[in-house]
Amino acid sequence: MNRIVQLLLLTSNLLSSYSFVGTRNCESFRASKTCFNAVPLELEGKIDPSKVWEVELTLDGETKTATINEGTSVLEAAESTFTDPPFSCRNGVCTTCSGFIQEGKDNCLLAVHGLGKDLVDEGYTLTCQTFPVGPGVKILLNQYDKVYYEQYGKYERLEVVSDGDKKKKIFGLF
């Protein structure tokens, strides 16, 4: 057996036997059926996990209400409510989990946030980094296309070169 396979098996065995403090089961968590329910460092002291709120979530036209504690992100609420809400990095960078806060923006705290100020001011958010801290929060999920375009795509443009051919410029540079 080659060394890489041995290393992967060893790592897998170690991780499967390790018990993480503060974890809970999440039915749809893709990697290991376990997700971390920890308050981000940026929000320590600002969130009270003993408080419980109802959050209205809409995914692809279907609206459901999730009852969650204050230490649960909107993405975690969506995972416990819907079969397969979109997400990727869970770090507030990729924009895959983008949502739009329809109501209750003042009752949401944002941890690490990779969106520009203009998008945040409009009400867009990264659900993996959004934590409800009050009543009346309503979030429209699956806003990736709109957010990606506003965050990155609008800087990609076509330029006409002298011979009439179109040439794609990425971020106005190439």
mmCIF file with all atom_site columns, C-alpha atoms in Angstrom:
data_model
loop_
_atom_site.group_PDB
_atom_site.id
_atom_site.type_symbol
_atom_site.label_atom_id
_atom_site.label_alt_id
_atom_site.label_comp_id
_atom_site.label_asym_id
_atom_site.label_entity_id
_atom_site.label_seq_id
_atom_site.pdbx_PDB_ins_code
_atom_site.Cartn_x
_atom_site.Cartn_y
_atom_site.Cartn_z
_atom_site.occupancy
_atom_site.B_iso_or_equiv
_atom_site.pdbx_formal_charge
_atom_site.auth_seq_id
_atom_site.auth_comp_id
_atom_site.auth_asym_id
_atom_site.auth_atom_id
_atom_site.pdbx_PDB_model_num
ATOM 1   C CA . MET A 1 1   ? 0.000   0.000  0.000   1.00 0.00 ? 1   MET A CA 1
ATOM 2   C CA . ASN A 1 2   ? 1.506   3.338  -0.906  1.00 0.00 ? 2   ASN A CA 1
ATOM 3   C CA . ARG A 1 3   ? 2.309   5.959  1.718   1.00 0.00 ? 3   ARG A CA 1
ATOM 4   C CA . ILE A 1 4   ? -0.370  8.441  0.636   1.00 0.00 ? 4   ILE A CA 1
ATOM 5   C CA . VAL A 1 5   ? -3.155  5.875  1.033   1.00 0.00 ? 5   VAL A CA 1
ATOM 6   C CA . GLN A 1 6   ? -1.757  4.855  4.427   1.00 0.00 ? 6   GLN A CA 1
ATOM 7   C CA . LEU A 1 7   ? -1.643  8.489  5.533   1.00 0.00 ? 7   LEU A CA 1
ATOM 8   C CA . LEU A 1 8   ? -5.224  9.103  4.366   1.00 0.00 ? 8   LEU A CA 1
ATOM 9   C CA . LEU A 1 9   ? -6.489  6.013  6.198   1.00 0.00 ? 9   LEU A CA 1
ATOM 10  C CA . LEU A 1 10  ? -4.664  7.008  9.380   1.00 0.00 ? 10  LEU A CA 1
ATOM 11  C CA . THR A 1 11  ? -6.036  10.558 9.219   1.00 0.00 ? 11  THR A CA 1
ATOM 12  C CA . SER A 1 12  ? -9.553  9.288  8.553   1.00 0.00 ? 12  SER A CA 1
ATOM 13  C CA . ASN A 1 13  ? -9.379  6.889  11.512  1.00 0.00 ? 13  ASN A CA 1
ATOM 14  C CA . LEU A 1 14  ? -8.082  9.597  13.832  1.00 0.00 ? 14  LEU A CA 1
ATOM 15  C CA . LEU A 1 15  ? -10.771 12.081 12.821  1.00 0.00 ? 15  LEU A CA 1
ATOM 16  C CA . SER A 1 16  ? -13.591 9.560  13.078  1.00 0.00 ? 16  SER A CA 1
ATOM 17  C CA . SER A 1 17  ? -12.582 8.637  16.620  1.00 0.00 ? 17  SER A CA 1
ATOM 18  C CA . TYR A 1 18  ? -12.051 12.226 17.783  1.00 0.00 ? 18  TYR A CA 1
ATOM 19  C CA . SER A 1 19  ? -14.912 13.842 19.713  1.00 0.00 ? 19  SER A CA 1
ATOM 20  C CA . PHE A 1 20  ? -15.280 17.562 19.134  1.00 0.00 ? 20  PHE A CA 1
ATOM 21  C CA . VAL A 1 21  ? -16.648 19.620 22.032  1.00 0.00 ? 21  VAL A CA 1
ATOM 22  C CA . GLY A 1 22  ? -19.590 21.810 21.091  1.00 0.00 ? 22  GLY A CA 1
ATOM 23  C CA . THR A 1 23  ? -20.656 19.904 18.001  1.00 0.00 ? 23  THR A CA 1
ATOM 24  C CA . ARG A 1 24  ? -24.092 18.759 16.999  1.00 0.00 ? 24  ARG A CA 1
ATOM 25  C CA . ASN A 1 25  ? -25.536 16.666 14.210  1.00 0.00 ? 25  ASN A CA 1
ATOM 26  C CA . CYS A 1 26  ? -26.728 18.394 11.042  1.00 0.00 ? 26  CYS A CA 1
ATOM 27  C CA . GLU A 1 27  ? -28.662 16.154 8.684   1.00 0.00 ? 27  GLU A CA 1
ATOM 28  C CA . SER A 1 28  ? -27.471 17.833 5.493   1.00 0.00 ? 28  SER A CA 1
ATOM 29  C CA . PHE A 1 29  ? -23.894 18.740 6.368   1.00 0.00 ? 29  PHE A CA 1
ATOM 30  C CA . ARG A 1 30  ? -22.152 17.309 3.339   1.00 0.00 ? 30  ARG A CA 1
ATOM 31  C CA . ALA A 1 31  ? -18.758 16.302 4.664   1.00 0.00 ? 31  ALA A CA 1
ATOM 32  C CA . SER A 1 32  ? -19.272 14.380 7.876   1.00 0.00 ? 32  SER A CA 1
ATOM 33  C CA . LYS A 1 33  ? -22.823 14.838 9.174   1.00 0.00 ? 33  LYS A CA 1
ATOM 34  C CA . THR A 1 34  ? -21.355 16.945 11.971  1.00 0.00 ? 34  THR A CA 1
ATOM 35  C CA . CYS A 1 35  ? -21.199 20.702 12.039  1.00 0.00 ? 35  CYS A CA 1
ATOM 36  C CA . PHE A 1 36  ? -19.674 23.077 14.527  1.00 0.00 ? 36  PHE A CA 1
ATOM 37  C CA . ASN A 1 37  ? -22.030 25.228 16.518  1.00 0.00 ? 37  ASN A CA 1
ATOM 38  C CA . ALA A 1 38  ? -19.543 27.726 17.862  1.00 0.00 ? 38  ALA A CA 1
ATOM 39  C CA . VAL A 1 39  ? -19.928 31.478 18.096  1.00 0.00 ? 39  VAL A CA 1
ATOM 40  C CA . PRO A 1 40  ? -17.363 33.201 15.840  1.00 0.00 ? 40  PRO A CA 1
ATOM 41  C CA . LEU A 1 41  ? -14.631 35.068 17.703  1.00 0.00 ? 41  LEU A CA 1
ATOM 42  C CA . GLU A 1 42  ? -15.844 38.345 16.165  1.00 0.00 ? 42  GLU A CA 1
ATOM 43  C CA . LEU A 1 43  ? -19.204 37.926 17.902  1.00 0.00 ? 43  LEU A CA 1
ATOM 44  C CA . GLU A 1 44  ? -18.123 36.617 21.318  1.00 0.00 ? 44  GLU A CA 1
ATOM 45  C CA . GLY A 1 45  ? -19.924 38.547 24.024  1.00 0.00 ? 45  GLY A CA 1
ATOM 46  C CA . LYS A 1 46  ? -22.462 39.901 21.508  1.00 0.00 ? 46  LYS A CA 1
ATOM 47  C CA . ILE A 1 47  ? -24.503 36.699 21.179  1.00 0.00 ? 47  ILE A CA 1
ATOM 48  C CA . ASP A 1 48  ? -26.480 34.906 23.876  1.00 0.00 ? 48  ASP A CA 1
ATOM 49  C CA . PRO A 1 49  ? -26.959 31.254 22.784  1.00 0.00 ? 49  PRO A CA 1
ATOM 50  C CA . SER A 1 50  ? -29.668 30.805 25.444  1.00 0.00 ? 50  SER A CA 1
ATOM 51  C CA . LYS A 1 51  ? -32.015 33.099 23.479  1.00 0.00 ? 51  LYS A CA 1
ATOM 52  C CA . VAL A 1 52  ? -34.230 31.494 20.832  1.00 0.00 ? 52  VAL A CA 1
ATOM 53  C CA . TRP A 1 53  ? -35.686 33.144 17.717  1.00 0.00 ? 53  TRP A CA 1
ATOM 54  C CA . GLU A 1 54  ? -37.920 32.187 14.828  1.00 0.00 ? 54  GLU A CA 1
ATOM 55  C CA . VAL A 1 55  ? -36.404 32.933 11.424  1.00 0.00 ? 55  VAL A CA 1
ATOM 56  C CA . GLU A 1 56  ? -38.383 32.792 8.182   1.00 0.00 ? 56  GLU A CA 1
ATOM 57  C CA . LEU A 1 57  ? -36.341 31.333 5.332   1.00 0.00 ? 57  LEU A CA 1
ATOM 58  C CA . THR A 1 58  ? -37.297 31.170 1.653   1.00 0.00 ? 58  THR A CA 1
ATOM 59  C CA . LEU A 1 59  ? -35.427 28.872 -0.723  1.00 0.00 ? 59  LEU A CA 1
ATOM 60  C CA . ASP A 1 60  ? -36.478 28.591 -4.370  1.00 0.00 ? 60  ASP A CA 1
ATOM 61  C CA . GLY A 1 61  ? -40.019 29.806 -3.644  1.00 0.00 ? 61  GLY A CA 1
ATOM 62  C CA . GLU A 1 62  ? -40.596 27.582 -0.594  1.00 0.00 ? 62  GLU A CA 1
ATOM 63  C CA . THR A 1 63  ? -40.917 29.399 2.746   1.00 0.00 ? 63  THR A CA 1
ATOM 64  C CA . LYS A 1 64  ? -40.350 27.706 6.095   1.00 0.00 ? 64  LYS A CA 1
ATOM 65  C CA . THR A 1 65  ? -39.807 28.893 9.645   1.00 0.00 ? 65  THR A CA 1
ATOM 66  C CA . ALA A 1 66  ? -36.852 27.696 11.705  1.00 0.00 ? 66  ALA A CA 1
ATOM 67  C CA . THR A 1 67  ? -36.593 28.054 15.478  1.00 0.00 ? 67  THR A CA 1
ATOM 68  C CA . ILE A 1 68  ? -32.946 28.543 16.384  1.00 0.00 ? 68  ILE A CA 1
ATOM 69  C CA . ASN A 1 69  ? -30.795 29.791 19.205  1.00 0.00 ? 69  ASN A CA 1
ATOM 70  C CA . GLU A 1 70  ? -28.786 32.984 18.860  1.00 0.00 ? 70  GLU A CA 1
ATOM 71  C CA . GLY A 1 71  ? -25.549 31.067 18.304  1.00 0.00 ? 71  GLY A CA 1
ATOM 72  C CA . THR A 1 72  ? -26.852 29.405 15.131  1.00 0.00 ? 72  THR A CA 1
ATOM 73  C CA . SER A 1 73  ? -26.018 30.921 11.752  1.00 0.00 ? 73  SER A CA 1
ATOM 74  C CA . VAL A 1 74  ? -28.667 31.405 9.088   1.00 0.00 ? 74  VAL A CA 1
ATOM 75  C CA . LEU A 1 75  ? -26.895 28.756 6.987   1.00 0.00 ? 75  LEU A CA 1
ATOM 76  C CA . GLU A 1 76  ? -27.134 26.215 9.828   1.00 0.00 ? 76  GLU A CA 1
ATOM 77  C CA . ALA A 1 77  ? -30.826 27.087 10.178  1.00 0.00 ? 77  ALA A CA 1
ATOM 78  C CA . ALA A 1 78  ? -31.291 26.568 6.437   1.00 0.00 ? 78  ALA A CA 1
ATOM 79  C CA . GLU A 1 79  ? -29.509 23.200 6.625   1.00 0.00 ? 79  GLU A CA 1
ATOM 80  C CA . SER A 1 80  ? -31.830 22.026 9.379   1.00 0.00 ? 80  SER A CA 1
ATOM 81  C CA . THR A 1 81  ? -34.889 23.271 7.460   1.00 0.00 ? 81  THR A CA 1
ATOM 82  C CA . PHE A 1 82  ? -34.214 22.494 3.779   1.00 0.00 ? 82  PHE A CA 1
ATOM 83  C CA . THR A 1 83  ? -32.708 19.471 2.051   1.00 0.00 ? 83  THR A CA 1
ATOM 84  C CA . ASP A 1 84  ? -29.775 21.094 0.278   1.00 0.00 ? 84  ASP A CA 1
ATOM 85  C CA . PRO A 1 85  ? -29.256 24.850 0.699   1.00 0.00 ? 85  PRO A CA 1
ATOM 86  C CA . PRO A 1 86  ? -26.317 26.200 -1.317  1.00 0.00 ? 86  PRO A CA 1
ATOM 87  C CA . PHE A 1 87  ? -22.977 26.706 0.448   1.00 0.00 ? 87  PHE A CA 1
ATOM 88  C CA . SER A 1 88  ? -19.318 25.994 -0.050  1.00 0.00 ? 88  SER A CA 1
ATOM 89  C CA . CYS A 1 89  ? -16.576 27.516 2.105   1.00 0.00 ? 89  CYS A CA 1
ATOM 90  C CA . ARG A 1 90  ? -18.425 28.403 5.369   1.00 0.00 ? 90  ARG A CA 1
ATOM 91  C CA . ASN A 1 91  ? -15.896 31.211 5.876   1.00 0.00 ? 91  ASN A CA 1
ATOM 92  C CA . GLY A 1 92  ? -17.641 34.257 4.401   1.00 0.00 ? 92  GLY A CA 1
ATOM 93  C CA . VAL A 1 93  ? -15.562 34.345 1.231   1.00 0.00 ? 93  VAL A CA 1
ATOM 94  C CA . CYS A 1 94  ? -17.045 32.385 -1.695  1.00 0.00 ? 94  CYS A CA 1
ATOM 95  C CA . THR A 1 95  ? -20.571 33.989 -1.835  1.00 0.00 ? 95  THR A CA 1
ATOM 96  C CA . THR A 1 96  ? -22.235 30.612 -2.570  1.00 0.00 ? 96  THR A CA 1
ATOM 97  C CA . CYS A 1 97  ? -24.489 30.887 0.509   1.00 0.00 ? 97  CYS A CA 1
ATOM 98  C CA . SER A 1 98  ? -25.580 34.466 -0.287  1.00 0.00 ? 98  SER A CA 1
ATOM 99  C CA . GLY A 1 99  ? -28.964 35.583 0.920   1.00 0.00 ? 99  GLY A CA 1
ATOM 100 C CA . PHE A 1 100 ? -31.063 38.734 1.073   1.00 0.00 ? 100 PHE A CA 1
ATOM 101 C CA . ILE A 1 101 ? -32.413 40.012 4.396   1.00 0.00 ? 101 ILE A CA 1
ATOM 102 C CA . GLN A 1 102 ? -36.002 40.959 3.555   1.00 0.00 ? 102 GLN A CA 1
ATOM 103 C CA . GLU A 1 103 ? -36.925 41.980 7.108   1.00 0.00 ? 103 GLU A CA 1
ATOM 104 C CA . GLY A 1 104 ? -35.117 42.271 10.422  1.00 0.00 ? 104 GLY A CA 1
ATOM 105 C CA . LYS A 1 105 ? -31.744 43.523 9.208   1.00 0.00 ? 105 LYS A CA 1
ATOM 106 C CA . ASP A 1 106 ? -31.206 45.298 12.531  1.00 0.00 ? 106 ASP A CA 1
ATOM 107 C CA . ASN A 1 107 ? -31.733 41.950 14.294  1.00 0.00 ? 107 ASN A CA 1
ATOM 108 C CA . CYS A 1 108 ? -28.832 40.239 12.509  1.00 0.00 ? 108 CYS A CA 1
ATOM 109 C CA . LEU A 1 109 ? -25.160 40.324 13.428  1.00 0.00 ? 109 LEU A CA 1
ATOM 110 C CA . LEU A 1 110 ? -22.529 39.706 10.776  1.00 0.00 ? 110 LEU A CA 1
ATOM 111 C CA . ALA A 1 111 ? -19.247 37.999 11.623  1.00 0.00 ? 111 ALA A CA 1
ATOM 112 C CA . VAL A 1 112 ? -16.483 37.851 9.000   1.00 0.00 ? 112 VAL A CA 1
ATOM 113 C CA . HIS A 1 113 ? -18.016 39.282 5.866   1.00 0.00 ? 113 HIS A CA 1
ATOM 114 C CA . GLY A 1 114 ? -16.589 39.154 2.378   1.00 0.00 ? 114 GLY A CA 1
ATOM 115 C CA . LEU A 1 115 ? -19.202 41.361 0.725   1.00 0.00 ? 115 LEU A CA 1
ATOM 116 C CA . GLY A 1 116 ? -18.686 44.992 -0.205  1.00 0.00 ? 116 GLY A CA 1
ATOM 117 C CA . LYS A 1 117 ? -20.350 47.705 1.863   1.00 0.00 ? 117 LYS A CA 1
ATOM 118 C CA . ASP A 1 118 ? -22.791 48.511 -0.963  1.00 0.00 ? 118 ASP A CA 1
ATOM 119 C CA . LEU A 1 119 ? -24.157 44.941 -1.025  1.00 0.00 ? 119 LEU A CA 1
ATOM 120 C CA . VAL A 1 120 ? -24.410 44.760 2.769   1.00 0.00 ? 120 VAL A CA 1
ATOM 121 C CA . ASP A 1 121 ? -26.205 48.131 2.835   1.00 0.00 ? 121 ASP A CA 1
ATOM 122 C CA . GLU A 1 122 ? -28.704 46.802 0.239   1.00 0.00 ? 122 GLU A CA 1
ATOM 123 C CA . GLY A 1 123 ? -29.469 43.851 2.546   1.00 0.00 ? 123 GLY A CA 1
ATOM 124 C CA . TYR A 1 124 ? -27.379 41.076 1.007   1.00 0.00 ? 124 TYR A CA 1
ATOM 125 C CA . THR A 1 125 ? -25.535 38.778 3.350   1.00 0.00 ? 125 THR A CA 1
ATOM 126 C CA . LEU A 1 126 ? -23.462 35.616 3.516   1.00 0.00 ? 126 LEU A CA 1
ATOM 127 C CA . THR A 1 127 ? -25.666 33.258 5.515   1.00 0.00 ? 127 THR A CA 1
ATOM 128 C CA . CYS A 1 128 ? -22.738 31.315 6.979   1.00 0.00 ? 128 CYS A CA 1
ATOM 129 C CA . GLN A 1 129 ? -21.676 34.512 8.761   1.00 0.00 ? 129 GLN A CA 1
ATOM 130 C CA . THR A 1 130 ? -25.130 35.887 9.684   1.00 0.00 ? 130 THR A CA 1
ATOM 131 C CA . PHE A 1 131 ? -26.577 35.353 13.162  1.00 0.00 ? 131 PHE A CA 1
ATOM 132 C CA . PRO A 1 132 ? -30.144 36.397 14.114  1.00 0.00 ? 132 PRO A CA 1
ATOM 133 C CA . VAL A 1 133 ? -30.235 38.231 17.451  1.00 0.00 ? 133 VAL A CA 1
ATOM 134 C CA . GLY A 1 134 ? -33.853 39.351 17.527  1.00 0.00 ? 134 GLY A CA 1
ATOM 135 C CA . PRO A 1 135 ? -37.361 38.711 16.190  1.00 0.00 ? 135 PRO A CA 1
ATOM 136 C CA . GLY A 1 136 ? -38.768 39.283 12.714  1.00 0.00 ? 136 GLY A CA 1
ATOM 137 C CA . VAL A 1 137 ? -35.854 38.056 10.587  1.00 0.00 ? 137 VAL A CA 1
ATOM 138 C CA . LYS A 1 138 ? -36.857 36.988 7.065   1.00 0.00 ? 138 LYS A CA 1
ATOM 139 C CA . ILE A 1 139 ? -34.184 35.858 4.618   1.00 0.00 ? 139 ILE A CA 1
ATOM 140 C CA . LEU A 1 140 ? -34.368 34.979 0.947   1.00 0.00 ? 140 LEU A CA 1
ATOM 141 C CA . LEU A 1 141 ? -31.743 32.287 0.284   1.00 0.00 ? 141 LEU A CA 1
ATOM 142 C CA . ASN A 1 142 ? -29.885 31.335 -2.926  1.00 0.00 ? 142 ASN A CA 1
ATOM 143 C CA . GLN A 1 143 ? -28.894 34.825 -4.066  1.00 0.00 ? 143 GLN A CA 1
ATOM 144 C CA . TYR A 1 144 ? -25.506 33.716 -5.390  1.00 0.00 ? 144 TYR A CA 1
ATOM 145 C CA . ASP A 1 145 ? -25.967 34.862 -9.010  1.00 0.00 ? 145 ASP A CA 1
ATOM 146 C CA . LYS A 1 146 ? -26.943 38.424 -8.083  1.00 0.00 ? 146 LYS A CA 1
ATOM 147 C CA . VAL A 1 147 ? -24.282 38.764 -5.378  1.00 0.00 ? 147 VAL A CA 1
ATOM 148 C CA . TYR A 1 148 ? -21.503 37.235 -7.459  1.00 0.00 ? 148 TYR A CA 1
ATOM 149 C CA . TYR A 1 149 ? -22.235 39.603 -10.340 1.00 0.00 ? 149 TYR A CA 1
ATOM 150 C CA . GLU A 1 150 ? -22.305 42.678 -8.096  1.00 0.00 ? 150 GLU A CA 1
ATOM 151 C CA . GLN A 1 151 ? -19.225 41.605 -6.143  1.00 0.00 ? 151 GLN A CA 1
ATOM 152 C CA . TYR A 1 152 ? -17.031 40.380 -9.023  1.00 0.00 ? 152 TYR A CA 1
ATOM 153 C CA . GLY A 1 153 ? -18.740 39.995 -12.410 1.00 0.00 ? 153 GLY A CA 1
ATOM 154 C CA . LYS A 1 154 ? -19.469 43.636 -13.136 1.00 0.00 ? 154 LYS A CA 1
ATOM 155 C CA . TYR A 1 155 ? -15.728 44.248 -13.331 1.00 0.00 ? 155 TYR A CA 1
ATOM 156 C CA . GLU A 1 156 ? -15.378 41.716 -16.114 1.00 0.00 ? 156 GLU A CA 1
ATOM 157 C CA . ARG A 1 157 ? -16.104 43.382 -19.421 1.00 0.00 ? 157 ARG A CA 1
ATOM 158 C CA . LEU A 1 158 ? -15.727 42.949 -23.146 1.00 0.00 ? 158 LEU A CA 1
ATOM 159 C CA . GLU A 1 159 ? -13.441 45.225 -25.070 1.00 0.00 ? 159 GLU A CA 1
ATOM 160 C CA . VAL A 1 160 ? -13.457 45.715 -28.826 1.00 0.00 ? 160 VAL A CA 1
ATOM 161 C CA . VAL A 1 161 ? -9.962  45.596 -30.296 1.00 0.00 ? 161 VAL A CA 1
ATOM 162 C CA . SER A 1 162 ? -8.902  47.347 -33.503 1.00 0.00 ? 162 SER A CA 1
ATOM 163 C CA . ASP A 1 163 ? -9.671  44.475 -35.893 1.00 0.00 ? 163 ASP A CA 1
ATOM 164 C CA . GLY A 1 164 ? -13.309 44.322 -34.708 1.00 0.00 ? 164 GLY A CA 1
ATOM 165 C CA . ASP A 1 165 ? -12.917 41.138 -32.671 1.00 0.00 ? 165 ASP A CA 1
ATOM 166 C CA . LYS A 1 166 ? -14.211 41.113 -29.133 1.00 0.00 ? 166 LYS A CA 1
ATOM 167 C CA . LYS A 1 167 ? -11.716 40.310 -26.429 1.00 0.00 ? 167 LYS A CA 1
ATOM 168 C CA . LYS A 1 168 ? -12.709 39.532 -22.848 1.00 0.00 ? 168 LYS A CA 1
ATOM 169 C CA . LYS A 1 169 ? -10.960 41.601 -20.201 1.00 0.00 ? 169 LYS A CA 1
ATOM 170 C CA . ILE A 1 170 ? -10.922 40.226 -16.691 1.00 0.00 ? 170 ILE A CA 1
ATOM 171 C CA . PHE A 1 171 ? -11.223 42.923 -14.022 1.00 0.00 ? 171 PHE A CA 1
ATOM 172 C CA . GLY A 1 172 ? -10.169 45.420 -16.683 1.00 0.00 ? 172 GLY A CA 1
ATOM 173 C CA . LEU A 1 173 ? -6.615  44.081 -16.645 1.00 0.00 ? 173 LEU A CA 1
ATOM 174 C CA . PHE A 1 174 ? -6.042  41.379 -19.277 1.00 0.00 ? 174 PHE A CA 1
#
